GROMACS .gro file of C-alpha atoms in nm:
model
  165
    1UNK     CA    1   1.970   1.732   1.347
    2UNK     CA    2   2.266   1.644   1.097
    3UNK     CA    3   2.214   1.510   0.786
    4UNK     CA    4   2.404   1.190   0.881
    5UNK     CA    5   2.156   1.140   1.188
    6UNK     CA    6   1.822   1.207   0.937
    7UNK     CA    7   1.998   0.942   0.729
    8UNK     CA    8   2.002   0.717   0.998
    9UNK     CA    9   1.689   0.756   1.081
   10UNK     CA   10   1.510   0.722   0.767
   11UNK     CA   11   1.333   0.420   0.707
   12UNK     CA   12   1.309   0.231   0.394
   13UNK     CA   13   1.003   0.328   0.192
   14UNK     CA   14   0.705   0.130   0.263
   15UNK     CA   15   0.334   0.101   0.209
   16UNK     CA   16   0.016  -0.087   0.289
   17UNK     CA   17  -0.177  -0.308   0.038
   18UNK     CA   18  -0.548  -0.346   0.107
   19UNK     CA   19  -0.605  -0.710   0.051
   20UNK     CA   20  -1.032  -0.686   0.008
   21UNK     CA   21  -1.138  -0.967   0.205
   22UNK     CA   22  -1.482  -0.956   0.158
   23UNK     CA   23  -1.768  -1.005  -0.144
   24UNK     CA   24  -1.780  -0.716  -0.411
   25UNK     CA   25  -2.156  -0.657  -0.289
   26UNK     CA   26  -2.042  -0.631   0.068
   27UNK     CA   27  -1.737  -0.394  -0.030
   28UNK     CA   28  -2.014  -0.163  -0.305
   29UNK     CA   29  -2.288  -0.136  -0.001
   30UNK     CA   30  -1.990  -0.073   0.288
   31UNK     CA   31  -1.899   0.226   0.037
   32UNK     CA   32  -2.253   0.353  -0.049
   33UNK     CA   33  -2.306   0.356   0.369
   34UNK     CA   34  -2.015   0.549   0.395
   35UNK     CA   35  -2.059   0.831   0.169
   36UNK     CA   36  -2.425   0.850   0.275
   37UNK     CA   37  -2.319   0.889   0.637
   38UNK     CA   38  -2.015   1.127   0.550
   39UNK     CA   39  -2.314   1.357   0.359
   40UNK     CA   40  -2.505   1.348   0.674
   41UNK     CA   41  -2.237   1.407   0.903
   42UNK     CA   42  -2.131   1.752   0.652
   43UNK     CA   43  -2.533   1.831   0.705
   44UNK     CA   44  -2.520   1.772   1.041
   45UNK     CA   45  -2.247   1.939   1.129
   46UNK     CA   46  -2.404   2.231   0.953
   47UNK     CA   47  -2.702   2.264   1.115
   48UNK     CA   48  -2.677   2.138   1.456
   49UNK     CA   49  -2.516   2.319   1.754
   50UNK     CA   50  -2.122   2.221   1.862
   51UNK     CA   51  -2.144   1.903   2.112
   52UNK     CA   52  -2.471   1.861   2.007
   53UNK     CA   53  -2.666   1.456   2.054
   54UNK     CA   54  -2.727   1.494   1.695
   55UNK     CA   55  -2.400   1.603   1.586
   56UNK     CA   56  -2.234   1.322   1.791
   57UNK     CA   57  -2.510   1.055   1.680
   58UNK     CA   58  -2.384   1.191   1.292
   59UNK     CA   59  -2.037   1.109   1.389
   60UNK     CA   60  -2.117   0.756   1.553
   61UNK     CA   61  -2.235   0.650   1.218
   62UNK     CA   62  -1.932   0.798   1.036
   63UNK     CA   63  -1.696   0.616   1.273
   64UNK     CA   64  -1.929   0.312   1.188
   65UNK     CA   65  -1.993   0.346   0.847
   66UNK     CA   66  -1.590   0.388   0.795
   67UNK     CA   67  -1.532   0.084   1.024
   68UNK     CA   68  -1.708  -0.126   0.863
   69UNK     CA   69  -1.549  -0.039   0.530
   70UNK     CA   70  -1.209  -0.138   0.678
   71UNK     CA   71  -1.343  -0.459   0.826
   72UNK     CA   72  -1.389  -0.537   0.411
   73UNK     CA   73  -0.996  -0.493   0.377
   74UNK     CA   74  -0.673  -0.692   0.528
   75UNK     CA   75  -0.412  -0.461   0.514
   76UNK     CA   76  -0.066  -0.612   0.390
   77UNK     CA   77   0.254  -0.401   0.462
   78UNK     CA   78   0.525  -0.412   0.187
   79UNK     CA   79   0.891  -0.253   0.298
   80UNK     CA   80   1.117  -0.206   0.012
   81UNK     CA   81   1.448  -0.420   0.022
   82UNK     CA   82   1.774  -0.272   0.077
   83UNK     CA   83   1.971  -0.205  -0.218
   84UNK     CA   84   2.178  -0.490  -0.211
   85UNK     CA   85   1.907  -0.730  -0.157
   86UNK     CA   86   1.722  -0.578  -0.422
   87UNK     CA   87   2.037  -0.609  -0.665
   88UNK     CA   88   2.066  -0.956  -0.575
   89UNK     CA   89   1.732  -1.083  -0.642
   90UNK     CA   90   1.781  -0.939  -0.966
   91UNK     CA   91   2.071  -1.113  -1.047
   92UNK     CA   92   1.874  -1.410  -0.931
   93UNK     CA   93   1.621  -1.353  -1.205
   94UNK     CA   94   1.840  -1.195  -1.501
   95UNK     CA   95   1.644  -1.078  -1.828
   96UNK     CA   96   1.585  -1.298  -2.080
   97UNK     CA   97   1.592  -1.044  -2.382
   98UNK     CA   98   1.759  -0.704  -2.434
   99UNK     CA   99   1.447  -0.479  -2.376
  100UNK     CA  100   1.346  -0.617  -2.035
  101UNK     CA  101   1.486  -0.556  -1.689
  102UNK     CA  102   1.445  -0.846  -1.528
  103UNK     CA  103   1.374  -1.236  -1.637
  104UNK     CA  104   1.037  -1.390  -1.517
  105UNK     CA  105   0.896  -1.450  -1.177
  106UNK     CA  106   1.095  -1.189  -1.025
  107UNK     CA  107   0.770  -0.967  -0.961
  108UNK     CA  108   0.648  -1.251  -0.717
  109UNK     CA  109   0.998  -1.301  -0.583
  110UNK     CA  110   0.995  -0.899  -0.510
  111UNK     CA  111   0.676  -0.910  -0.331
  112UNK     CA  112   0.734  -1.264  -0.139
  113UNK     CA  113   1.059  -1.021  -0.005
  114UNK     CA  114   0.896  -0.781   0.066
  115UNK     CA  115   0.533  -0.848   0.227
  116UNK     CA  116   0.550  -0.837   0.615
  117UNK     CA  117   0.295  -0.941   0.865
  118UNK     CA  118   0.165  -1.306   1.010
  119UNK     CA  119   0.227  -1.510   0.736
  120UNK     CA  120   0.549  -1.724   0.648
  121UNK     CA  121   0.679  -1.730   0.269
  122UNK     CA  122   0.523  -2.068   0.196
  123UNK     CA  123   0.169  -1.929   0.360
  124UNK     CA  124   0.126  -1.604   0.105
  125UNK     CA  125   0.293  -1.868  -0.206
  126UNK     CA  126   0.001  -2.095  -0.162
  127UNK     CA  127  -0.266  -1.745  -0.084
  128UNK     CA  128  -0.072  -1.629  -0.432
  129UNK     CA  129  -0.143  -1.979  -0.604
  130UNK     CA  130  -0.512  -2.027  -0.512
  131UNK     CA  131  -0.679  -1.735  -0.298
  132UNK     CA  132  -0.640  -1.408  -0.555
  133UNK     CA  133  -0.676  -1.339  -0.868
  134UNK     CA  134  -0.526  -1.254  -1.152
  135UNK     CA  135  -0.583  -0.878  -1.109
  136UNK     CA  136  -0.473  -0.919  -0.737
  137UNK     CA  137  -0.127  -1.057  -0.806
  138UNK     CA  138  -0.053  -0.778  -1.051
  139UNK     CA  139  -0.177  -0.512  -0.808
  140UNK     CA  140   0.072  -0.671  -0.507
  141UNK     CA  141   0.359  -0.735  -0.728
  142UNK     CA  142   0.326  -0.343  -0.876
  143UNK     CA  143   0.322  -0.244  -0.528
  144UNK     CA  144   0.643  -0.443  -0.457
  145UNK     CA  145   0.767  -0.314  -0.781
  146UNK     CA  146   0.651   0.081  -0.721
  147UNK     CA  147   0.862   0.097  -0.364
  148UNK     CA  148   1.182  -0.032  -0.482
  149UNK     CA  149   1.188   0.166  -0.748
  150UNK     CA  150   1.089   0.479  -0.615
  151UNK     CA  151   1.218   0.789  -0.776
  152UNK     CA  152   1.260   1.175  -0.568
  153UNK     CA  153   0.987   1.343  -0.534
  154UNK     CA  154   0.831   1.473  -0.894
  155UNK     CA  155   0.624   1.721  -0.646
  156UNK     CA  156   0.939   1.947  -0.534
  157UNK     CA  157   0.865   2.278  -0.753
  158UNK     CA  158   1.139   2.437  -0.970
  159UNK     CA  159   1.397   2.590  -0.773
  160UNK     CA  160   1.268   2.516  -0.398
  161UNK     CA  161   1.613   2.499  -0.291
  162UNK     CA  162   1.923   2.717  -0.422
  163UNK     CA  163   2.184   2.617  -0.621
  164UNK     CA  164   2.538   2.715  -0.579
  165UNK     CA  165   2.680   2.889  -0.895
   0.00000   0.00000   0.00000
C-alpha cells in the first residue's frame, strides 16, 4: 500500500471517555467483584483441567463480574477536529494574555466539537451545566484537549528507522 493510500485511510485520532453512570459504592463493589473473580479465574485456570465445568463456571463470573463493571460506565467517543476546524475554533476563542493559548471557554467549545454519539449540542450543554461535576468537565475537556493536540509517538526508540546521510 502507498503512502498516499495509508494517508487516506487514516482516521483522525479518537478515543472513548467513560462517563461513570452509576454511585461511587456501586462503581468500588463492581471493581472489588472483578478482581476477586479475575483471582479465581487465574486459580482456576491453574488447577482445573482445559474445558473443564469449573474452569468455564470461573470464566462465567469473569465475563459477569467485567460486565457489570461496564454497565457502571457510558462510554462517550471524542474524534479530534480537522485541522482547520480546530484552527478556527481557536480563532473563535483568541487568548486573552500573552502566556495562554487560547481565551476562555474554548475547552468546552473543543469538547462540544468533538463528542459524538446520541446526543445533540444543546443535550450534552445542559448534561455539562447540571449532570457532572467539576472534576468531570475537566476530565472531558482534557480529553478533547489531549486528541487535538496529539504529538508522534514519544514510544518510537532512537534510530528505528534510518536516516539518509
Amino acid at each position: 500500500m502507498s503512502l498516499r493510500d495509508r494517508l487516506k485511510q487514516r482516521s483522525r485520532p479518537s478515543t472513548v471517555w467513560p462517563l461513570r453512570i452509576a454511585d461511587l459504592p456501586v462503581v468500588e463493589a463492581a471493581r472489588g467483584e472483578l478482581a476477586r473473580a479475575e483471582d479465581e479465574q487465574r486459580i482456576t485456570a491453574i488447577s482445573a483441567e482445559p474445558g473443564s465445568a469449573e474452569l468455564a463456571a470461573a470464566d462465567a463470573r469473569l465475563a459477569a463480574a467485567r460486565q457489570a463493571l461496564a454497565e457502571c460506565f457510558e462510554p462517550v467517543e471524542l474524534v479530534a477536529l480537522d485541522a482547520p476546524g480546530y484552527e478556527a475554533l481557536l480563532k473563535e476563542h483568541p487568548a486573552v494574555a500573552d502566556d495562554q493559548a487560547w481565551g476562555p471557554g474554548f475547552p468546552r467549545a473543543l469538547f462540544l466539537a468533538c463528542v459524538q454519539g446520541e446526543l445533540e449540542r444543546d443535550e450534552w450543554v445542559l448534561c455539562l451545566d447540571t449532570q457532572l461535576s467539576h472534576g468531570e468537565r475537566v476530565e472531558a475537556y482534557n480529553l478533547a484537549l489531549a486528541i487535538n493536540l496529539r504529538v508522534p509517538d514519544p514510544g518510537l526508540p532512537k534510530g528505528w528507522t534510518s536516516t539518509p546521510s
